[in-house]
CSV table of C-alpha atoms in Angstrom, one decimal:
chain,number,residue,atom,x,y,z
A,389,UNK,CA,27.7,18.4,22.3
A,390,UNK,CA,26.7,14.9,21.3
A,391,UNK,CA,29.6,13.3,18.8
A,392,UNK,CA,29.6,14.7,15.3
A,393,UNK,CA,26.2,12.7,13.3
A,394,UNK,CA,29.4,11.7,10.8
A,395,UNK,CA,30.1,9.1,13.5
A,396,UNK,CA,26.7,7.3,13.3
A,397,UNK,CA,27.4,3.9,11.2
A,398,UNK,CA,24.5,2.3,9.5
A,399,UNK,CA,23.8,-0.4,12.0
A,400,UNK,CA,20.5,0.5,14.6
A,401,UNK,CA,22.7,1.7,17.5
A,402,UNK,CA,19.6,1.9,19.5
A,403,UNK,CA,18.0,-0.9,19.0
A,404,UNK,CA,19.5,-2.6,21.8
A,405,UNK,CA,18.9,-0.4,24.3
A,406,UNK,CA,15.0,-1.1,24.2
A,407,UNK,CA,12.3,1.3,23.8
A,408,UNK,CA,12.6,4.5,25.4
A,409,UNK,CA,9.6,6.8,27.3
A,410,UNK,CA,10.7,9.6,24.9
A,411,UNK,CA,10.6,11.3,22.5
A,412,UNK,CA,6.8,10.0,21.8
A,413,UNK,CA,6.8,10.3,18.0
A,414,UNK,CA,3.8,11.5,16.6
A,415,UNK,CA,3.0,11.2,12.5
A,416,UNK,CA,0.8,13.6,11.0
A,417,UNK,CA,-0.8,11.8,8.0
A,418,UNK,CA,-3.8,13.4,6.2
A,419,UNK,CA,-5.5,14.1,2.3
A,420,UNK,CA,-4.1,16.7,0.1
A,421,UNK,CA,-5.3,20.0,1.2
A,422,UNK,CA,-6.6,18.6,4.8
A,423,UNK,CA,-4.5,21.5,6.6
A,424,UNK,CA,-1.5,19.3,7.7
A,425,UNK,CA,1.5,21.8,7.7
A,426,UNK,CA,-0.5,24.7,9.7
A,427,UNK,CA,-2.1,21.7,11.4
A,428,UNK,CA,1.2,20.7,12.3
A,429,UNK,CA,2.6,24.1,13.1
A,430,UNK,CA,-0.5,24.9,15.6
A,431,UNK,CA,0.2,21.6,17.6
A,432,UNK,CA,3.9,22.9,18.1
A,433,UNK,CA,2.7,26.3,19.3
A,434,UNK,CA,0.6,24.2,22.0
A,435,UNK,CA,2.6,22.4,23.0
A,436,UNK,CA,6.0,24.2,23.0
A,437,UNK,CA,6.1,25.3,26.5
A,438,UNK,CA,5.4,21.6,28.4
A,439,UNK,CA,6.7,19.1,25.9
A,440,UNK,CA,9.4,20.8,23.5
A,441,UNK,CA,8.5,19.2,20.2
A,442,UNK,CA,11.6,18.2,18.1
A,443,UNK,CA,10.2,18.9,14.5
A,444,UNK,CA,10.7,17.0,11.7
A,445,UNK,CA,9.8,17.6,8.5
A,446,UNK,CA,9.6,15.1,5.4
A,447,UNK,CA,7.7,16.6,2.6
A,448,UNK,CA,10.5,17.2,0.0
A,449,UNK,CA,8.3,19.0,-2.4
A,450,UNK,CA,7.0,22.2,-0.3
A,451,UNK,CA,8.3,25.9,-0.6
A,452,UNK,CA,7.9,26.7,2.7
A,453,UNK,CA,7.0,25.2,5.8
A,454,UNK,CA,5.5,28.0,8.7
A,455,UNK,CA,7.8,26.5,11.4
A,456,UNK,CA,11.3,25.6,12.3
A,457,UNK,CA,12.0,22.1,11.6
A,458,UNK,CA,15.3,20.8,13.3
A,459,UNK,CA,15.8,17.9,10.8
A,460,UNK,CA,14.1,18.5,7.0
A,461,UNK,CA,14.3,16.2,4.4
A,462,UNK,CA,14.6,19.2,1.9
A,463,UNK,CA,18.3,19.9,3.0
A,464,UNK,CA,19.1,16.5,2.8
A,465,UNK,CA,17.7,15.3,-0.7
A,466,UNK,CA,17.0,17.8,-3.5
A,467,UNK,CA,14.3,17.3,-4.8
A,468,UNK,CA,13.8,19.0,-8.5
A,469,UNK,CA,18.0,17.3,-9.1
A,470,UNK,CA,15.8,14.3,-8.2
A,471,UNK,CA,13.0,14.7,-10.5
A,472,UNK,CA,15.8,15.5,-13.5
A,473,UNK,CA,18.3,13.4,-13.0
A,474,UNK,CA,15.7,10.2,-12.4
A,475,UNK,CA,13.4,11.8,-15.0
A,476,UNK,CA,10.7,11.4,-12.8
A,477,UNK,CA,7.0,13.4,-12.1
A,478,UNK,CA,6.1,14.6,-8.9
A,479,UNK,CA,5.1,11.8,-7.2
A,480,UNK,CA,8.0,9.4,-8.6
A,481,UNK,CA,10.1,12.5,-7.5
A,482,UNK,CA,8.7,12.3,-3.4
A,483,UNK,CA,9.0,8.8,-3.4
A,484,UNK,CA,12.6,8.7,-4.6
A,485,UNK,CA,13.5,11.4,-2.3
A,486,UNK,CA,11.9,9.4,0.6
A,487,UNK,CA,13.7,6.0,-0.3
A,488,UNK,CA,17.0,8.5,-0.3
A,489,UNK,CA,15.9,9.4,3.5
A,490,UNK,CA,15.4,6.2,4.6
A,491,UNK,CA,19.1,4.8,3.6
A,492,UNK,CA,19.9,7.4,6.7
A,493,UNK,CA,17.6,5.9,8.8
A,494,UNK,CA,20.2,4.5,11.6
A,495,UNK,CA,21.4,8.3,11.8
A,496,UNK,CA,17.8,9.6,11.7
A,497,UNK,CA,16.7,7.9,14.8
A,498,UNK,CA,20.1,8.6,16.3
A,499,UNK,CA,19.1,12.3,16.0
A,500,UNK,CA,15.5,11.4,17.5
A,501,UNK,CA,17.2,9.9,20.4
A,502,UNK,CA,19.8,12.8,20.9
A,503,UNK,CA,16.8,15.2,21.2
A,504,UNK,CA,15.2,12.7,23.7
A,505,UNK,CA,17.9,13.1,25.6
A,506,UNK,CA,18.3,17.1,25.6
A,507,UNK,CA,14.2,17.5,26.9
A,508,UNK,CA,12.5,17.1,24.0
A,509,UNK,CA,9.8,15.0,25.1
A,510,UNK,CA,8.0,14.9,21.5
A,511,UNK,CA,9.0,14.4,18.0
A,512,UNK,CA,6.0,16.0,15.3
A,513,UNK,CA,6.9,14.6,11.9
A,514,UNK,CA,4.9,16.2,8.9
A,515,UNK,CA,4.6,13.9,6.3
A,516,UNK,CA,3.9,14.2,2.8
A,517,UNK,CA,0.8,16.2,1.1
A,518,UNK,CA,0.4,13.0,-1.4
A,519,UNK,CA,-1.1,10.9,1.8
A,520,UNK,CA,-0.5,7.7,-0.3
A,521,UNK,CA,3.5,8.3,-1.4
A,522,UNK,CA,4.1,7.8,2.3
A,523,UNK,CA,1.4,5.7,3.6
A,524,UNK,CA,2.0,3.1,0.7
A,525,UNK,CA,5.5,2.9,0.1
A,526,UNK,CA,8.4,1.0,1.0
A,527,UNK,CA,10.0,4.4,3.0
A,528,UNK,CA,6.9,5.8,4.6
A,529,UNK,CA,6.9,1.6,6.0
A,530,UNK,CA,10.4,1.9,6.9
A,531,UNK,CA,10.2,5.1,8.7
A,532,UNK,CA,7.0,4.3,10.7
A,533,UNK,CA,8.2,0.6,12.0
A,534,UNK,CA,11.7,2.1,12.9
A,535,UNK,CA,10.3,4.9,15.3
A,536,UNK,CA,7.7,2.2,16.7
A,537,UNK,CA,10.4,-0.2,17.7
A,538,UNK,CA,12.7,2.3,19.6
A,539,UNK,CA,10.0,5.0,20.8
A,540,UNK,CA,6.2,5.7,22.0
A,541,UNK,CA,4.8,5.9,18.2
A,542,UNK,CA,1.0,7.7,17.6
A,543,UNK,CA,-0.7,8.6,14.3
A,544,UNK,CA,-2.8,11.6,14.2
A,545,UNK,CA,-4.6,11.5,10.6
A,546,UNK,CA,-6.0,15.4,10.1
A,547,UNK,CA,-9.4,15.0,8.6
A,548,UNK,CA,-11.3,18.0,6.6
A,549,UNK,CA,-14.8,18.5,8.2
A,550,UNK,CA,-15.7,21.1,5.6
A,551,UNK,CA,-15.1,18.7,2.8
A,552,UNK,CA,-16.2,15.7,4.3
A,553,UNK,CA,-19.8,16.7,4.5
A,554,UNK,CA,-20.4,15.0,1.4
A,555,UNK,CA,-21.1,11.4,2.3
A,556,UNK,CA,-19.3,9.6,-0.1
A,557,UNK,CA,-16.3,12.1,0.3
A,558,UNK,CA,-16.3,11.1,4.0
A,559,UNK,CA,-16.7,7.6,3.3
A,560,UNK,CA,-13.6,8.2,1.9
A,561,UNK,CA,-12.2,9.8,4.4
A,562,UNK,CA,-13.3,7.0,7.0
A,563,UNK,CA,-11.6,4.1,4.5
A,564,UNK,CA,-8.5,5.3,4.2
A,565,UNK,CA,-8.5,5.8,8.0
A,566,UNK,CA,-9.1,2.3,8.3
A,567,UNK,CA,-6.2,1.6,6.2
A,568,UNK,CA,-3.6,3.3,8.0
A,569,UNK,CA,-4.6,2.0,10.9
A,570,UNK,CA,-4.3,-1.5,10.1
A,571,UNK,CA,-1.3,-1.0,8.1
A,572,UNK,CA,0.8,0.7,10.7
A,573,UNK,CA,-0.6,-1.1,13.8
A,574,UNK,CA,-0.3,2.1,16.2
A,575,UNK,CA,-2.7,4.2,18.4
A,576,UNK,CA,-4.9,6.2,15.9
A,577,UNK,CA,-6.0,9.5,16.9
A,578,UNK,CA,-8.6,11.5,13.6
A,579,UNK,CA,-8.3,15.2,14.2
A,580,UNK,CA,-11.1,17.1,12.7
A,581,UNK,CA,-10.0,19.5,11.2
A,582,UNK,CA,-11.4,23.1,9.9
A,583,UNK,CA,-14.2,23.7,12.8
A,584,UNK,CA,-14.0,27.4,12.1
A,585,UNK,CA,-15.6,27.0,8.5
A,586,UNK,CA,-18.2,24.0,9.9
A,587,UNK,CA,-19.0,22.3,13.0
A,588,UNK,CA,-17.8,18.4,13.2
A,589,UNK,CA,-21.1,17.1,15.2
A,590,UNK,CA,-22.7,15.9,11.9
A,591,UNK,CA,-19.5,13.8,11.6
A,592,UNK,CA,-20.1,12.6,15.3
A,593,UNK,CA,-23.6,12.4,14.5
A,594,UNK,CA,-22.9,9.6,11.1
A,595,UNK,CA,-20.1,7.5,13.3
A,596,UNK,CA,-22.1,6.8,15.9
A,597,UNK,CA,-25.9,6.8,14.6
A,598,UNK,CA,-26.0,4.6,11.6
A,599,UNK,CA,-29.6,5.9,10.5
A,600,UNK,CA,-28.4,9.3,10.7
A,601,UNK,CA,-25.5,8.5,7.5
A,602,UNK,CA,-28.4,6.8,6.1
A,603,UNK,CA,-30.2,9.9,5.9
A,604,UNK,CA,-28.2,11.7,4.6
A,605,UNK,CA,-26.9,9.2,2.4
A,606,UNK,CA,-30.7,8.9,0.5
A,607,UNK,CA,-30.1,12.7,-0.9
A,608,UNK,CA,-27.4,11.7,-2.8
A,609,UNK,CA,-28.3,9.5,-6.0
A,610,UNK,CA,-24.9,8.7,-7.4
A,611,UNK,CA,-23.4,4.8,-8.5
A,612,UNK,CA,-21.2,4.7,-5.9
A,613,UNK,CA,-23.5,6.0,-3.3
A,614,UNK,CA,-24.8,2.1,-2.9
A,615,UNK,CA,-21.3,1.5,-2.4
A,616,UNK,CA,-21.0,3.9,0.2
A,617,UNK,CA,-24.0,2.7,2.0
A,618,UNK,CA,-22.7,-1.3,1.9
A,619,UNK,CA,-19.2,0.0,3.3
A,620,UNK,CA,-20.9,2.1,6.3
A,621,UNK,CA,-22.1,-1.0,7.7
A,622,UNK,CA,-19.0,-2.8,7.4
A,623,UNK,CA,-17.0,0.2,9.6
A,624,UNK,CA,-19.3,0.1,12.5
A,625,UNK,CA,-16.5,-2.3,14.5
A,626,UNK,CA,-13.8,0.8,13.4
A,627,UNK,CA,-15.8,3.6,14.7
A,628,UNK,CA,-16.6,1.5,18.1
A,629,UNK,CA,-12.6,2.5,19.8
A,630,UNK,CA,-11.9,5.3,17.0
A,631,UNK,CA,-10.2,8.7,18.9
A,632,UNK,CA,-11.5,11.5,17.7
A,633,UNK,CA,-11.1,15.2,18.6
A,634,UNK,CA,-12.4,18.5,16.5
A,635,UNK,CA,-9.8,21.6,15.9
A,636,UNK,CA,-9.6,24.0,13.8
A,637,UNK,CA,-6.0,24.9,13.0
A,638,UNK,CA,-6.2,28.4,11.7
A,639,UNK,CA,-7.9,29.8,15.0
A,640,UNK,CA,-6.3,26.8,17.5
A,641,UNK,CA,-9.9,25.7,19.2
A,642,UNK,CA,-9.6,22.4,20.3
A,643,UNK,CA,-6.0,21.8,20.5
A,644,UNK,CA,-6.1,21.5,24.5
A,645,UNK,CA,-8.8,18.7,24.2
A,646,UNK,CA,-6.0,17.3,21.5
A,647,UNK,CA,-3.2,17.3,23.8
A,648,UNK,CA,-5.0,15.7,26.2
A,649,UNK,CA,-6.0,13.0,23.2
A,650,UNK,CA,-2.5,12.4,22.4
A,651,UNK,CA,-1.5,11.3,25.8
A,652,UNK,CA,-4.3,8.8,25.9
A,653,UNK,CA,-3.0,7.9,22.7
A,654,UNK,CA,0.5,7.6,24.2
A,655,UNK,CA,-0.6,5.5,26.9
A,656,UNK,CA,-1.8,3.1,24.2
A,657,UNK,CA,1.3,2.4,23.4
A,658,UNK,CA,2.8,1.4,26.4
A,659,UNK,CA,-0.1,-1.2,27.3
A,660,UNK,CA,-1.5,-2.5,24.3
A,661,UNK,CA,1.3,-1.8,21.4
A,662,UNK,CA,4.2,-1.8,22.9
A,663,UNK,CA,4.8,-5.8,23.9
A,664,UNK,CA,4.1,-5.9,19.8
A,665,UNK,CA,7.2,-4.0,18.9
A,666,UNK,CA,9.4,-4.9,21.8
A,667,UNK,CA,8.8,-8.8,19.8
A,668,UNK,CA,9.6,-6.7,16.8
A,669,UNK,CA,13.0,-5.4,18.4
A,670,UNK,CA,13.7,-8.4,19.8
A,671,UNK,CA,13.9,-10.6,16.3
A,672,UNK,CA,15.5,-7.1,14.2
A,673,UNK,CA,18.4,-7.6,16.9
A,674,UNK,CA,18.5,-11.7,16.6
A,675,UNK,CA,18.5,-10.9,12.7
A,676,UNK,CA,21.7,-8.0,13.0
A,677,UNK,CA,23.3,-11.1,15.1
A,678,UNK,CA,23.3,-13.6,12.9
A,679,UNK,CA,22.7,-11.8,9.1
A,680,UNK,CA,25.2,-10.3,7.0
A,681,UNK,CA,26.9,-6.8,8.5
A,682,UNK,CA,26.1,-3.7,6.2
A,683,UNK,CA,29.1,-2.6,3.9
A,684,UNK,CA,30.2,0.8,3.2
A,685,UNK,CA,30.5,0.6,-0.2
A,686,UNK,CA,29.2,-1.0,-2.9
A,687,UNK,CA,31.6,-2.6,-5.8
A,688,UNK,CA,30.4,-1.5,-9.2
A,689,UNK,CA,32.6,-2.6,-12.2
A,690,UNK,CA,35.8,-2.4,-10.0
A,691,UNK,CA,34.8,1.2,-8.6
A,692,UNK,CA,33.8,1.6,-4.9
A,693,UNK,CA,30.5,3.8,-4.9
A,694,UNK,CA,29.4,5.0,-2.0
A,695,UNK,CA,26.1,4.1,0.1
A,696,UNK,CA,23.7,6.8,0.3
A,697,UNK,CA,24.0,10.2,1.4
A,698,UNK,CA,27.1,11.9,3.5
A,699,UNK,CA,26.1,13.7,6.5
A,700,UNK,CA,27.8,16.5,8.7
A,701,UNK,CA,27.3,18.3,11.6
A,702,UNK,CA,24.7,21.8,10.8
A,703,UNK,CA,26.3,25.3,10.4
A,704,UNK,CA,27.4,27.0,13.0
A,705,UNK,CA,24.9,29.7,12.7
A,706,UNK,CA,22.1,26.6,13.9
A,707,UNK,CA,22.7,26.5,17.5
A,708,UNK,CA,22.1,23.2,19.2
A,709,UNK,CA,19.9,21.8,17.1
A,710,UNK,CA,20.9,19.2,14.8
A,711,UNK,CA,19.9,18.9,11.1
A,712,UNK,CA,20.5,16.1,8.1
A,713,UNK,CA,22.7,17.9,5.6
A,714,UNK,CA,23.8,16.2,2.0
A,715,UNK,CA,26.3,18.5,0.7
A,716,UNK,CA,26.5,16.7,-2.6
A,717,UNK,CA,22.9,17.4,-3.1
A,718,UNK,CA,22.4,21.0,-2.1
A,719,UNK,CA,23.0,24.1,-4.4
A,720,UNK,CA,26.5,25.6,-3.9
A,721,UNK,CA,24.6,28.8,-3.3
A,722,UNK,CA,21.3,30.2,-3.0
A,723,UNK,CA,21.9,32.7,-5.7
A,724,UNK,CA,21.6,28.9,-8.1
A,725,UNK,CA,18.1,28.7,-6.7
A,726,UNK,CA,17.5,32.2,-7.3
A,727,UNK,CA,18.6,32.0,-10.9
A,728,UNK,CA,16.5,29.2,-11.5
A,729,UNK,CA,13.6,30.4,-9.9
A,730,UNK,CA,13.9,33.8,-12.0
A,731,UNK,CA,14.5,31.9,-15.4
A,732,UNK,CA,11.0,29.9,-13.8
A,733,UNK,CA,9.1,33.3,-14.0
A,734,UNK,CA,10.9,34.5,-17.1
A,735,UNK,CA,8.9,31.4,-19.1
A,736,UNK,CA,5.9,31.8,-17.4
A,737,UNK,CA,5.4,35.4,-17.8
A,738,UNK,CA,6.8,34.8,-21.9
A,739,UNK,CA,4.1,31.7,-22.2
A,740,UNK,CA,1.5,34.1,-20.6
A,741,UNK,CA,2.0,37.1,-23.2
A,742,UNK,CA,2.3,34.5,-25.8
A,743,UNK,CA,-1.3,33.4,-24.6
A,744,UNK,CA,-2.7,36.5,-24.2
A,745,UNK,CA,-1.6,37.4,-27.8
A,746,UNK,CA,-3.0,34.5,-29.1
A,747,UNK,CA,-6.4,35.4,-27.8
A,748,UNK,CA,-6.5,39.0,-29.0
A,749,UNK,CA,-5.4,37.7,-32.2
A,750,UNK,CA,-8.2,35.4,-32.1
A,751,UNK,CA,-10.4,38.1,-30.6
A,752,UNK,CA,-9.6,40.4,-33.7
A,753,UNK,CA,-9.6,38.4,-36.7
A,754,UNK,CA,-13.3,37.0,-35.7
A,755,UNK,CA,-14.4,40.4,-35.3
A,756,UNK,CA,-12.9,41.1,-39.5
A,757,UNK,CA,-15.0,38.4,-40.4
A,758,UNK,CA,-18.5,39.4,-38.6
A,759,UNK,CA,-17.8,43.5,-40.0
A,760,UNK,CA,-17.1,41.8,-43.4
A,761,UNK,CA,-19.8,39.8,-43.3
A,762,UNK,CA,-21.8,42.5,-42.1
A,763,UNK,CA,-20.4,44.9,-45.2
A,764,UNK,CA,-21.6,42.2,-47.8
A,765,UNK,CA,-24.6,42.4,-46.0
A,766,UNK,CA,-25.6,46.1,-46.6
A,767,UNK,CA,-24.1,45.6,-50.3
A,768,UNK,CA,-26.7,43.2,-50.8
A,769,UNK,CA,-29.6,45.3,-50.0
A,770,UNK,CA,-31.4,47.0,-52.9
């Protein structure tokens, strides 16, 4: 084996060596409820057997995820310590746990390049649900410009046909898209997503026939809808060179078009994208030269705290693959997590009966009033 990730110092140790043919990174970006993690999980089924994904997984917030991811940011930042020890919602809580990733981010593309090496020739990353904690901040920056600059970097953005047959909801859709791909500056590839519950050619149909959005823009009669119709025109230029392939990731239809999408995507990268971050490379390597060197430590009122996260090597029980552990931030046991989780139900089923009680208390006290209101009632009759 590789030597132990506790070796890996903060400095790029791969940035010098240029940018490599693999792993070919590709981010999964996508709205709330689009179908990202079974998205994800079908594309690793396909493409398993030819390409070996290395799977990564940085949603900090999620219960489960349906497949095995070799590095998970869930076992390197806890997220609900993060969220009450930062007093922070849900979103605050992602994006903390995100910037906590990213102080790793030397070691995490270390690991990247390690799987490289051991025939994985691609590295699926699931990002967050909340498509604007990753897209917009610092991290979900950080993360996207440091694969770019050391490997073949594609973004697949999982769009919902069945939702987006609303105009203005696919309007939306279509703006955002835009956003990410100016922002991040890499081959764009839309996957439509949810075939099986309605077929994408009306979404064809409104990219490339401006008359037909039109159309179906009239039936609406909404404020924004003149909004809508003033931004259609402006995307025409977007939609000219936008990659676009329909699946459906509960059933897996249209994943071997995808595959074949992703390599055009790929070879992007090496002609028109890749000179760009090579020029990138070139000045973060003239800046390590002549910039201050990273410190270990950071003095704090004459105590040396320590910078970000520890790392070790995984269990033994893991195999070969190699995952981001924090010790520090982990449960001592699962039995915790358990405890927590049951004292979680305990409230919600005690709030629930206290609910329920309040309505049939409700219930029964109006039904007093109307009998003795229908009592007085009969009284009052002669």
């Amino acid at each position: 084996m590789a030597e132990g990730v506790e070796s890996i110092k903060l400095e790029a140790l791969s940035l010098s060596e240029g940018i490599r043919e693999s792993p070919v990174c590709i981010l999964v970006l996508g709205m709330a409820g689009s179908g990202k993690t079974t998205f994800t999980q079908k594309l690793i089924q396909h493409a398993q057997e030819k390409f070996n994904p290395y799977v990564v997984n940085l949603d900090p917030a999620c219960r489960e995820v349906p497949y095995a991811a070799h590095v998970d940011i869930r076992d390197t930042v806890n997220y609900r310590e993060v969220m009450k020890q930062y007093q922070l919602g849900p979103n605050g809580g992602i994006v903390t746990a995100l910037n906590m990733f990213t102080t790793k981010m030397a070691q995490f593309a270390e690991l990247v390049r390690r799987a490289g090496e051991r025939g994985h020739k691609w590295c699926v990353i699931d990002t967050p649900g909340q498509i604007e904690v990753f897209n917009w901040s610092a991290s979900g920056s950080i993360i996207t410009e440091g694969l770019a600059t050391m490997f073949p970097t594609i973004v697949v953005y999982v769009m919902d046909v069945e939702r987006s047959a609303c105009p203005t909801t696919f309007m939306s859709n279509m703006l955002y898209a835009c956003s990410i791909l100016y922002k991040t500056r890499l081959p764009f590839l839309v996957a439509l997503n949810k075939i099986d519950l309605k077929d994408c050619g009306f979404v064809m149909d409104w990219m490339t026939d401006f008359e037909a959005f039109q159309e179906a823009q009239e039936e609406e009669h909404s404020f924004v809808s003149n909004l809508t119709r003033t931004m259609s025109l402006t995307l025409d230029t977007f939609y000219e060179n936008l990659r676009t392939c329909g699946v459906s990731a509960k059933t897996g239809v249209g994943f071997t078009q995808l595959l074949t999408k992703i390599l055009e995507s790929v070879d992007e990268y090496e002609t028109d994208y890749k000179p760009v971050y090579e020029k990138k490379r070139q000045e973060r390597l003239a800046e390590s030269a002549t910039g201050p060197k990273p410190v270990d430590h950071v003095e704090e009122d004459g105590h040396a705290v320590p910078l970000g996260l520890s790392l070790q090597d995984p269990p033994p029980h893991t195999g070969n693959s190699i995952f981001l552990m924090a010790p520090s931030l982990v449960p001592e046991s699962a039995e915790i997590e358990d405890e927590e989780e049951m004292e979680e139900d305990a409230k919600g089923t005690a709030e629930e009966q206290n609910f329920h009680s309040f309505v049939q208390n409700h219930l029964t006290a109006q039904q007093s009033k109307r009998d003795k209101l229908q009592q007085e009632q009969e009284q009052a009759q002669p």
